[in-house]
CSV table of C-alpha atoms in Angstrom, one decimal:
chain,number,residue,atom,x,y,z
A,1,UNK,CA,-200.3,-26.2,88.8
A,2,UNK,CA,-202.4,-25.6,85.7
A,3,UNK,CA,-201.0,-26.4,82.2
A,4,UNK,CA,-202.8,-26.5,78.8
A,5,UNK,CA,-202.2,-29.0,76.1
A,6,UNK,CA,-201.6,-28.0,72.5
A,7,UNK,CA,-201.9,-30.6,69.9
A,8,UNK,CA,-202.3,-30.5,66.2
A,9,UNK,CA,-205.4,-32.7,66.1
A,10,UNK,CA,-207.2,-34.9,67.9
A,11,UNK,CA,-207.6,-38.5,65.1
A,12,UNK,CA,-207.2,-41.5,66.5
A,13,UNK,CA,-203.5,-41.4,66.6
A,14,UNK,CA,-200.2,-42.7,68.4
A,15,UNK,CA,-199.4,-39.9,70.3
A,16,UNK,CA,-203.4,-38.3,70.6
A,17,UNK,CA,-203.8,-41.8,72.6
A,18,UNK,CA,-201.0,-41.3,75.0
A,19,UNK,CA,-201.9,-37.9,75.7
A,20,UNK,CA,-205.1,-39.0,76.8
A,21,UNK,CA,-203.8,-41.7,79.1
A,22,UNK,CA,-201.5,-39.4,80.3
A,23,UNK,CA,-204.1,-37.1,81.1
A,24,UNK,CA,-205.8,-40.0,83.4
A,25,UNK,CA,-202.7,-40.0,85.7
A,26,UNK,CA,-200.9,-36.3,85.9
A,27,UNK,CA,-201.4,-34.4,88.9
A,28,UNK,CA,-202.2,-31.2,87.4
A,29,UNK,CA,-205.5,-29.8,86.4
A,30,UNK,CA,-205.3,-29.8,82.6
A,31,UNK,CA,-207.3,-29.0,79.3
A,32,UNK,CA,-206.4,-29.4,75.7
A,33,UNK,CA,-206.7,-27.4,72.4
A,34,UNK,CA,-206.9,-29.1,69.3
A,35,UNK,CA,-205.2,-26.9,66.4
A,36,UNK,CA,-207.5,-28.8,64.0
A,37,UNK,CA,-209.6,-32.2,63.6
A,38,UNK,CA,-211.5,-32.8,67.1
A,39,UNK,CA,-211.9,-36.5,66.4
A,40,UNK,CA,-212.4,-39.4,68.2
A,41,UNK,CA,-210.0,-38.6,70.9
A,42,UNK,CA,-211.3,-35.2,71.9
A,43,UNK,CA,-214.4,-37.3,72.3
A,44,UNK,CA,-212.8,-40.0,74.8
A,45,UNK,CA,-210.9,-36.7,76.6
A,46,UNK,CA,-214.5,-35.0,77.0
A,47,UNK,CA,-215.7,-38.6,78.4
A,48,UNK,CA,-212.9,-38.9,81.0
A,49,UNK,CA,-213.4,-35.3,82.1
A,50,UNK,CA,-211.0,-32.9,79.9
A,51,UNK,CA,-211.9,-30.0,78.9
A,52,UNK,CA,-211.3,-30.0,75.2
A,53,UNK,CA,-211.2,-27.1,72.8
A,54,UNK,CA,-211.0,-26.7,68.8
A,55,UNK,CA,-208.6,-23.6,67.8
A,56,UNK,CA,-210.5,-24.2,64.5
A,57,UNK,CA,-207.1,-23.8,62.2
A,58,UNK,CA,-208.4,-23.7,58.8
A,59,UNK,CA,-204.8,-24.4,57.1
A,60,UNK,CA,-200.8,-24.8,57.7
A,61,UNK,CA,-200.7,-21.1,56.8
A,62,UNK,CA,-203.5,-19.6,59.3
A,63,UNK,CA,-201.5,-17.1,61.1
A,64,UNK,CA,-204.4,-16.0,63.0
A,65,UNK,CA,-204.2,-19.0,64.8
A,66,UNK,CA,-201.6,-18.0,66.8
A,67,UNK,CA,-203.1,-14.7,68.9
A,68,UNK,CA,-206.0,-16.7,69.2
A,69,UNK,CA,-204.5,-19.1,70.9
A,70,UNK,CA,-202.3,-16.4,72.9
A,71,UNK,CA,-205.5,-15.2,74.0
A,72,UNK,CA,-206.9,-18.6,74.9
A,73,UNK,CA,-203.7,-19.5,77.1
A,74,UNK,CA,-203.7,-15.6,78.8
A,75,UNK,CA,-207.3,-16.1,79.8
A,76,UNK,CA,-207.1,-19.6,81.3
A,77,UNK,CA,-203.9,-18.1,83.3
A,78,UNK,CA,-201.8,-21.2,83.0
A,79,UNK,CA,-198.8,-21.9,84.4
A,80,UNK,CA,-197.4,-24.1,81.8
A,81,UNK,CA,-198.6,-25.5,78.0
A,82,UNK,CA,-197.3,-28.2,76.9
A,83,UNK,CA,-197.1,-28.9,73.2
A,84,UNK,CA,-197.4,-32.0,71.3
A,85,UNK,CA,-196.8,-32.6,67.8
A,86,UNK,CA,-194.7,-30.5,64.8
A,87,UNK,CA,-197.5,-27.8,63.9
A,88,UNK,CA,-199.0,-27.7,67.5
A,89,UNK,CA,-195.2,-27.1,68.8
A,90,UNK,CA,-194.3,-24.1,66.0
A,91,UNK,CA,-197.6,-22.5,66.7
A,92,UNK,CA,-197.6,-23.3,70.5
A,93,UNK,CA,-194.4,-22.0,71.4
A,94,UNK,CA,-194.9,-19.1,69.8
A,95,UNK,CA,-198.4,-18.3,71.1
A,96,UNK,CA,-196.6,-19.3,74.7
A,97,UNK,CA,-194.2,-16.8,74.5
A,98,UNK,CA,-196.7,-13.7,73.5
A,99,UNK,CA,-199.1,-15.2,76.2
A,100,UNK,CA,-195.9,-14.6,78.9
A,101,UNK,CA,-195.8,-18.8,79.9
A,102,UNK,CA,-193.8,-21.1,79.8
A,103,UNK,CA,-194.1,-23.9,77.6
A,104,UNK,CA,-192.4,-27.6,77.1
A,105,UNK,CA,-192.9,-29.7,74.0
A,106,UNK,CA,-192.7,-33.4,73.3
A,107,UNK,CA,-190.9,-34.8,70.3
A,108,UNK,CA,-193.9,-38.0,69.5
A,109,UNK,CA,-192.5,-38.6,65.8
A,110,UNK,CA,-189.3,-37.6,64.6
A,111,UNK,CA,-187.2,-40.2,62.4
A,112,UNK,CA,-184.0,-39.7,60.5
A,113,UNK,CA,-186.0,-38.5,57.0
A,114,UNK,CA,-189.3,-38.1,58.0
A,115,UNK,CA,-191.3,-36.6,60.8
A,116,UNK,CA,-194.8,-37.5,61.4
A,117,UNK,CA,-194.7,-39.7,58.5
A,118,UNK,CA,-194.2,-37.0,55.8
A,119,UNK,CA,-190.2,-35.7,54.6
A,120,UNK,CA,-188.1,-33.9,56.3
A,121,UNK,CA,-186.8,-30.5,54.0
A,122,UNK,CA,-184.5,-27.9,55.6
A,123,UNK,CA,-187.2,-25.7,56.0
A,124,UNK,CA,-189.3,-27.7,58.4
A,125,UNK,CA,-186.4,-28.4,60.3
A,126,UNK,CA,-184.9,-24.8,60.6
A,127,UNK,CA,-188.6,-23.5,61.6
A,128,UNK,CA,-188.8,-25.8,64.5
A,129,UNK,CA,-185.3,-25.3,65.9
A,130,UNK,CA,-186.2,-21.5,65.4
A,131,UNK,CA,-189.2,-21.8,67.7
A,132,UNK,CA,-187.9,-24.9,70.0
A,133,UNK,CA,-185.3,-22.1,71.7
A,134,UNK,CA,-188.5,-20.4,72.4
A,135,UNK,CA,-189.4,-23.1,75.0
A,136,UNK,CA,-188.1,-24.4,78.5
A,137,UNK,CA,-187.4,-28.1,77.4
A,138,UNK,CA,-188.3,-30.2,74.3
A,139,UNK,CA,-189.3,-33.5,75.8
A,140,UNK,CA,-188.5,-37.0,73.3
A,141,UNK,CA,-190.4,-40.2,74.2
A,142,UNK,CA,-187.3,-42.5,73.4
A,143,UNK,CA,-183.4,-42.1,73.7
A,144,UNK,CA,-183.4,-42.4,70.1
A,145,UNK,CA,-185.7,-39.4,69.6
A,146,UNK,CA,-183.2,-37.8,71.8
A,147,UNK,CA,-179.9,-38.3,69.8
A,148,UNK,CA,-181.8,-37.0,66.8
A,149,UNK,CA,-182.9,-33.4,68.2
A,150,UNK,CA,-179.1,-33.5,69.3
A,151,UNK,CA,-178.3,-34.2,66.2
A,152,UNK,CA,-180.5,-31.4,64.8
A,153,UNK,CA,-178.4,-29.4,66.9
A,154,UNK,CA,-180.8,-28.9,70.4
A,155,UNK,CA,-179.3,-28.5,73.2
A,156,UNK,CA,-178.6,-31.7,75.4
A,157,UNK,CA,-179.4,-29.3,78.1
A,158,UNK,CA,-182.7,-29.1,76.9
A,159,UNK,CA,-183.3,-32.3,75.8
A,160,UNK,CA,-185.1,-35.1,78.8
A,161,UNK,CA,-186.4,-38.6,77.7
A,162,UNK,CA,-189.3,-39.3,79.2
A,163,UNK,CA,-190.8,-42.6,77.4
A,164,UNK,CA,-194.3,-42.9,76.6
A,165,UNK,CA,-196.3,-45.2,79.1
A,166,UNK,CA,-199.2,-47.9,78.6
A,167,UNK,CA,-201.6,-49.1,81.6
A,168,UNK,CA,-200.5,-52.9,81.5
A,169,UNK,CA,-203.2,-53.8,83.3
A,170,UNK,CA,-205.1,-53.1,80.5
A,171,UNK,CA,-203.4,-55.4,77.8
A,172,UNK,CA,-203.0,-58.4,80.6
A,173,UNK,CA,-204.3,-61.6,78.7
A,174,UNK,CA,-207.9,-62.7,79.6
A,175,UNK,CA,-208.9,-66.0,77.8
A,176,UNK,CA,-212.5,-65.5,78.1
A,177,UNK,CA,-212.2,-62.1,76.2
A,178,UNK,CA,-210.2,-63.9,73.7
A,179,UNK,CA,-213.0,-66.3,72.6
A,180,UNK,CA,-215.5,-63.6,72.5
A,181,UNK,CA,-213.5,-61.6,70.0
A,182,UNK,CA,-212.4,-64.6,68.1
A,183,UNK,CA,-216.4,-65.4,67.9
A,184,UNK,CA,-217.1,-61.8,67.4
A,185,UNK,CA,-214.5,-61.7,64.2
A,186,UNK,CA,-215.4,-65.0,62.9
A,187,UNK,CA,-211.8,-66.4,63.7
A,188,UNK,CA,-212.0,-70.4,64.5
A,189,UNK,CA,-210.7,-70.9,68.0
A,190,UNK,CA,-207.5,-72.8,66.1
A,191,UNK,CA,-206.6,-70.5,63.9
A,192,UNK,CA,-203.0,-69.2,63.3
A,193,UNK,CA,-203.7,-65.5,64.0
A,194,UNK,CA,-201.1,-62.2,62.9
A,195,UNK,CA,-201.9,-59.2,64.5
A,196,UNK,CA,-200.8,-55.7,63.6
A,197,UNK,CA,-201.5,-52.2,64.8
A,198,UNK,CA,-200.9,-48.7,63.4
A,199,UNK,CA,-201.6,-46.3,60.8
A,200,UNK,CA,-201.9,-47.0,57.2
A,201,UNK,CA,-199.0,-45.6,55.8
A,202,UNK,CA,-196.1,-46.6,54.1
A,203,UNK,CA,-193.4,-46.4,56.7
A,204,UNK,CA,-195.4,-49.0,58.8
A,205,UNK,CA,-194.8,-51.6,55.5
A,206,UNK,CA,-198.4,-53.4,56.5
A,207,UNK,CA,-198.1,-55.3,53.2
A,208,UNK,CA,-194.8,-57.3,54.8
A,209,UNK,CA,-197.5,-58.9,56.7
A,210,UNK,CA,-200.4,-59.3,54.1
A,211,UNK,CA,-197.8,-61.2,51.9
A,212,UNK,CA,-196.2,-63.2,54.5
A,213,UNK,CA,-199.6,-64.5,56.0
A,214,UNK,CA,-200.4,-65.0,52.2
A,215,UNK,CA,-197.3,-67.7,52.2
A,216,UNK,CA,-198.9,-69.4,54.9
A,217,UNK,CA,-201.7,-71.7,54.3
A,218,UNK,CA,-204.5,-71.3,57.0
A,219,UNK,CA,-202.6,-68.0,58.8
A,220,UNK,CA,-204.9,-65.6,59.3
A,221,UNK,CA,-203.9,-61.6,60.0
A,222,UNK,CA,-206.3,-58.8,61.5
A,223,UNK,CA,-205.0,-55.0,60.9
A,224,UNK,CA,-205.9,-52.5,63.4
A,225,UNK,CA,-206.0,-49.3,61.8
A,226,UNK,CA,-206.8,-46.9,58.7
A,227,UNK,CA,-205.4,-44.4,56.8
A,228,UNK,CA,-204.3,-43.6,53.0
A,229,UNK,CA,-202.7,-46.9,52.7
A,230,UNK,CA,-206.1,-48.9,53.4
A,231,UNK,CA,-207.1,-49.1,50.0
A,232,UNK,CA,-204.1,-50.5,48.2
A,233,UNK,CA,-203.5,-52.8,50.9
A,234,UNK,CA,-206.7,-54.3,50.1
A,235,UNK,CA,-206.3,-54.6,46.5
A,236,UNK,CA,-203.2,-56.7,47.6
A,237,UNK,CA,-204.5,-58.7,49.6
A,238,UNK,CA,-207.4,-59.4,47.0
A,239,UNK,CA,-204.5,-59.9,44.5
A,240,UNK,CA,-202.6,-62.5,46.7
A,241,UNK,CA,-205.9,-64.1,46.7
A,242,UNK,CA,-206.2,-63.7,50.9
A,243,UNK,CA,-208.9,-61.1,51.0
A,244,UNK,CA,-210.6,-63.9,53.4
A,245,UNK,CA,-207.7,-64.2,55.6
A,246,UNK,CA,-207.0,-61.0,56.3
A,247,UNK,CA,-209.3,-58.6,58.0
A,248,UNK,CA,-209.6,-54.8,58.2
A,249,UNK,CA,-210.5,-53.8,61.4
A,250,UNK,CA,-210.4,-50.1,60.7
A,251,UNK,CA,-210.0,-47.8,63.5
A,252,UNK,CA,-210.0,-49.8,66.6
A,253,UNK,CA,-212.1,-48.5,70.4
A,254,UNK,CA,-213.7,-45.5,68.7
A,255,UNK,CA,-216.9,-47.4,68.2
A,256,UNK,CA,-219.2,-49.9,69.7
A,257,UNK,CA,-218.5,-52.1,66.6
A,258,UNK,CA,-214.8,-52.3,66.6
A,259,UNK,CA,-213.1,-54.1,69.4
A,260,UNK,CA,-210.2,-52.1,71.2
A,261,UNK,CA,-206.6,-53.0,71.0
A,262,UNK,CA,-206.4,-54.9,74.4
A,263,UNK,CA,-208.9,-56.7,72.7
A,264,UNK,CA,-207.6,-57.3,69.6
A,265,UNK,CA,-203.8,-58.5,71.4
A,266,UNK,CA,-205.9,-61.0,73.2
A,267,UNK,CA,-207.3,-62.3,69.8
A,268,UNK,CA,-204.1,-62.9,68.0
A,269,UNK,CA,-201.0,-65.2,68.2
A,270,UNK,CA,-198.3,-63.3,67.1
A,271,UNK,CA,-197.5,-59.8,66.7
A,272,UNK,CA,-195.3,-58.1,63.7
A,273,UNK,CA,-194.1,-54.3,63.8
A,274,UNK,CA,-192.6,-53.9,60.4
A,275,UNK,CA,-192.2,-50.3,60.4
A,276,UNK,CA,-189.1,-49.1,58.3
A,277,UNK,CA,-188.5,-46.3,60.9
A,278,UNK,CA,-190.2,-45.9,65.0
A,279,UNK,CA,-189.8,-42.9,67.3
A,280,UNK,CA,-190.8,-45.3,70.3
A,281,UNK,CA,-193.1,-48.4,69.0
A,282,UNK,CA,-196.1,-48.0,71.6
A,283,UNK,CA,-197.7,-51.4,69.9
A,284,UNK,CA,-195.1,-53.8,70.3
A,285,UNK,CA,-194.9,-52.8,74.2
A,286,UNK,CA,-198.7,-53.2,74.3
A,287,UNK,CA,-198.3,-56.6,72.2
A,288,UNK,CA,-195.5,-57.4,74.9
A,289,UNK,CA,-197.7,-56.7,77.8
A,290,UNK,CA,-200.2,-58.8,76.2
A,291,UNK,CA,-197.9,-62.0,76.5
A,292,UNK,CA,-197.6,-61.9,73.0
A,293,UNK,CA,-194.2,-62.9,71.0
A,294,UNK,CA,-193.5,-60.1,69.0
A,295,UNK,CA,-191.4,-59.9,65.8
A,296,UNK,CA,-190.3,-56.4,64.6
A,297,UNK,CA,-188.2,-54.3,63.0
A,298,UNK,CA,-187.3,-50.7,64.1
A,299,UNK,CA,-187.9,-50.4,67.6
A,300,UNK,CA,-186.7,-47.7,69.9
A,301,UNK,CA,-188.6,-48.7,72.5
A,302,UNK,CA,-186.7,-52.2,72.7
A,303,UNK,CA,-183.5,-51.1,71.3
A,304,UNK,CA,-182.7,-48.0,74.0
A,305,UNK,CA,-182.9,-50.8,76.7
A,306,UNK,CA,-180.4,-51.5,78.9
A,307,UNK,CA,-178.5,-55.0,77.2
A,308,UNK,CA,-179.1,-54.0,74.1
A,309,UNK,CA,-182.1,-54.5,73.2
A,310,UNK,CA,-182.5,-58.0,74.2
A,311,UNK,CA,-186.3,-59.0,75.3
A,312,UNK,CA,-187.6,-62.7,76.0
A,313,UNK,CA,-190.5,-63.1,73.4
A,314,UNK,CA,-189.4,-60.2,70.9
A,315,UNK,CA,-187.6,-61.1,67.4
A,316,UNK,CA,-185.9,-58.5,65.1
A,317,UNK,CA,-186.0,-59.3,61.3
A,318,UNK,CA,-184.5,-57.1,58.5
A,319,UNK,CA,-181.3,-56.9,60.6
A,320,UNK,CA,-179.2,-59.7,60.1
A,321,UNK,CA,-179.9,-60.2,56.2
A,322,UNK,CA,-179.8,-56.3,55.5
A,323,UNK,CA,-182.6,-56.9,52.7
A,324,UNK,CA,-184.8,-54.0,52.1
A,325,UNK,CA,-187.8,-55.9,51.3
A,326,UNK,CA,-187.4,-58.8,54.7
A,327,UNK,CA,-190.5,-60.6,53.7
A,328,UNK,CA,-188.9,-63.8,53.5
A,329,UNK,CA,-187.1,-63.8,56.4
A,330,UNK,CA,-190.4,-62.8,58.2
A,331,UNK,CA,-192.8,-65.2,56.4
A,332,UNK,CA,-189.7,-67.8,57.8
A,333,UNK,CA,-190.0,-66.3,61.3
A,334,UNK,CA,-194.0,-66.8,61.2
A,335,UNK,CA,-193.9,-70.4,60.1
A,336,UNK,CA,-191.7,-71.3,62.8
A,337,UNK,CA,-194.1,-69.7,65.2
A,338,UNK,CA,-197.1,-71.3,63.6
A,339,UNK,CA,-195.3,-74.7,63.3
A,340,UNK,CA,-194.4,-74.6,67.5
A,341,UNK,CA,-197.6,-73.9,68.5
A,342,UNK,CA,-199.5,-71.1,70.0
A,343,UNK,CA,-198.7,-69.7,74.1
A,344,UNK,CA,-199.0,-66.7,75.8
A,345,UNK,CA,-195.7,-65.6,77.5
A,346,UNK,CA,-195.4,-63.6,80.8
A,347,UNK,CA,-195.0,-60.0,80.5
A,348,UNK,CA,-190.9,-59.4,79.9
A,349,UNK,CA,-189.6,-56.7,82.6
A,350,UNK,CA,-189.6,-53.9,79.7
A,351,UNK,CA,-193.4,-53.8,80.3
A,352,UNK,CA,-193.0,-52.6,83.8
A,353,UNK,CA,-190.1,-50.1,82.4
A,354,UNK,CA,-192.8,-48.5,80.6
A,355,UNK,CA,-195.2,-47.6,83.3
A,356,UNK,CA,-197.1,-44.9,82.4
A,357,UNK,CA,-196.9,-43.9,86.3
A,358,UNK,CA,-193.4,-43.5,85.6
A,359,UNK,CA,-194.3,-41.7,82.7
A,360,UNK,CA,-195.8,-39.3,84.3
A,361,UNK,CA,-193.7,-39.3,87.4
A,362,UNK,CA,-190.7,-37.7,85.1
A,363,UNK,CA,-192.8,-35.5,82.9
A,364,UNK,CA,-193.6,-33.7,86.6
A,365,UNK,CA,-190.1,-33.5,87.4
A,366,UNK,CA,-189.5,-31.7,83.7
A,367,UNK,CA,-192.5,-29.3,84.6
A,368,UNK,CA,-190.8,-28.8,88.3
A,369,UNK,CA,-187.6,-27.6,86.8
A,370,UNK,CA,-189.4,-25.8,83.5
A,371,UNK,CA,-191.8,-23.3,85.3
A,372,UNK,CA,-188.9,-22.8,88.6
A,373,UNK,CA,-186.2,-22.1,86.5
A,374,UNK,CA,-186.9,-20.5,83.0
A,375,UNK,CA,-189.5,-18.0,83.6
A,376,UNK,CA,-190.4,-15.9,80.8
A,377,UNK,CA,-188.7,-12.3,81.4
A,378,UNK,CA,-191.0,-9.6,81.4
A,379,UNK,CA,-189.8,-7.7,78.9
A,380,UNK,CA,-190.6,-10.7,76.3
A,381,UNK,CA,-194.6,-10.8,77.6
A,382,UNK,CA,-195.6,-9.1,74.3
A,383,UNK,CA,-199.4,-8.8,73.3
A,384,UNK,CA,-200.7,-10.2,70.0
């Protein structure tokens, strides 16, 4: 089998990561297009092997994107694309369909008001469920992704869960590397030290953690990450007078300069997830598979387990008090874990639940049953 992934950029990003380490371990010979922005992952995809091309979208609005990429997918004579992300999946499908392939598309980021991180409006939603009947199977990385698009009104027929997937090996604690970073960073070997990981934005409520670390005398707190948030979140921290215990790490494994995030889990004591609203929660599994105890809020990818939701190590905070704003009860949760002293836990058994071999292993059985049984009829194989 050949397939061909369409995604709308290629940033350091959530779901531009797992495509790349799901890349590493699919059977299938694959390349990707980038609608737009071939960043620091097209780079690491080129390094491992991919072959990696830029559609070169110019805007939302560049229609001529789509026989281009038509083209691109008739030439290449693949057997399936595989979409990944909202514009990459309008314009994929579509393009798929004129091209005469089938296609299958992965829901990475769909909440309950936003997707991606920006609103939902009627309009967004109606053009995707438009072009999702245009494809074999829309694939969600969580349960909860899931019972949204069925809520949206795709399907369940259409609809598998396949979760996303980390390389635990990867994230498994290594003492030595630990001091290193800790040296590297400027962190005393006995500091308190909060970790966090994500994108700058709103949703992901980073300055929960600035002011919580800011009630704790001697905490410390590294953020992995940038985006449009960056800024303000330093002007608070310089506000809450922390600006030297908290450090910006910026966009983590894209240079020589930055650590990467196994390294970075090693180097902290803690791990918070704060985000209002998760399609899976990729970081607090990696934090998990660290040996880290974890304290977080939304979190499909611990809430859809079996037992609801309950994992050793893991601690769920703007639940019980219903507060919008839980930076008390999480500036409580930190002190306790700062008061008890610092260990590394085992990996829980959700760690091994997220395999990305299994990940992989049911994304093949979606293709399986995609290209043998919803074929693209003749008739539709229309040329741009």
């Amino acid at each position: 089998m050949k397939a061909l992934h369409v995604i709308t950029g290629l940033g350091v990003g959530g779901a531009e990561q797992q495509l790349r380490l799901l890349l590493r371990h699919l059977p299938v010979r694959c390349d990707v297009v980038t609608l737009t922005n071939p960043g620091a992952v097209a780079e690491g995809l080129r390094a491992d092997g991919v072959r990696v091309r830029d559609l070169g979208m110019r805007s939302n609005r560049d229609l001529g994107a789509v026989p281009r990429l038509a083209r691109l997918i008739r030439r290449g004579s693949y057997d399936l694309v595989h979409t990944h992300l909202y514009r990459a999946c309008v314009y994929g499908r579509i393009a798929a369909r004129l091209a005469g392939t089938t296609v299958v598309s992965t829901e990475h980021s769909l909440g309950r008001a936003e997707i991606e991180g920006r609103p939902l409006t009627r309009g967004t939603r109606e053009l995707y469920l438009r072009t999702e009947r245009l494809g074999a199977a829309t694939v969600a990385v969580s349960d909860t992704v899931a019972g949204r698009l069925r809520d949206w009104g795709v399907p369940p027929a259409r609809i598998h869960t396949v979760p996303n997937g980390i390389d635990a090996a990867a994230f498994r604690f290594d003492p030595v590397r630990r001091r290193a970073t800790r040296a590297s960073l400027g962190l005393p070997d006995a500091a308190f030290v909060v970790g966090g990981v994500g994108r700058m934005v709103p949703g992901k409520r980073f300055d929960l953690l600035i002011r919580a670390v800011a009630s704790l005398p001697g905490a410390r707190l590294l953020l992995a990450g940038d985006g449009p948030e960056a800024g303000s979140l330093r002007a608070l921290a310089a506000r809450l007078g922390v600006s030297g215990r908290v450090t910006f790490l910026g966009e983590c494994g894209t240079t020589d300069a930055a650590p990467g995030i196994p390294a970075v889990l090693g180097a902290v004591d803690t791990f918070v997830s704060a985000s209002r609203e998760e399609s899976f929660g990729l970081a607090v599994v990696e934090a998990l598979a660290a040996g880290l105890p974890v304290v977080h809020a939304a979190c499909p990818a611990i809430e859809d387990l079996p037992g609801g939701g309950r994992v050793p190590g893991a601690t769920r905070i703007g639940r019980a008090s219903g507060a919008a704003d839980p930076t008390d009860e999480l500036t409580a949760v930190l002190r306790h874990r700062m008061e008890s002293g610092v260990r590394r836990l085992a990996p829980p058994p959700a760690v091994a639940h997220y395999d990305i071999r299994l990940s992989s292993r049911r994304l093949m059985d979606v293709y399986a049953q995609a290209v043998g049984t919803a074929p693209v009829p003749p008739t539709e194989r229309a040329h741009p």
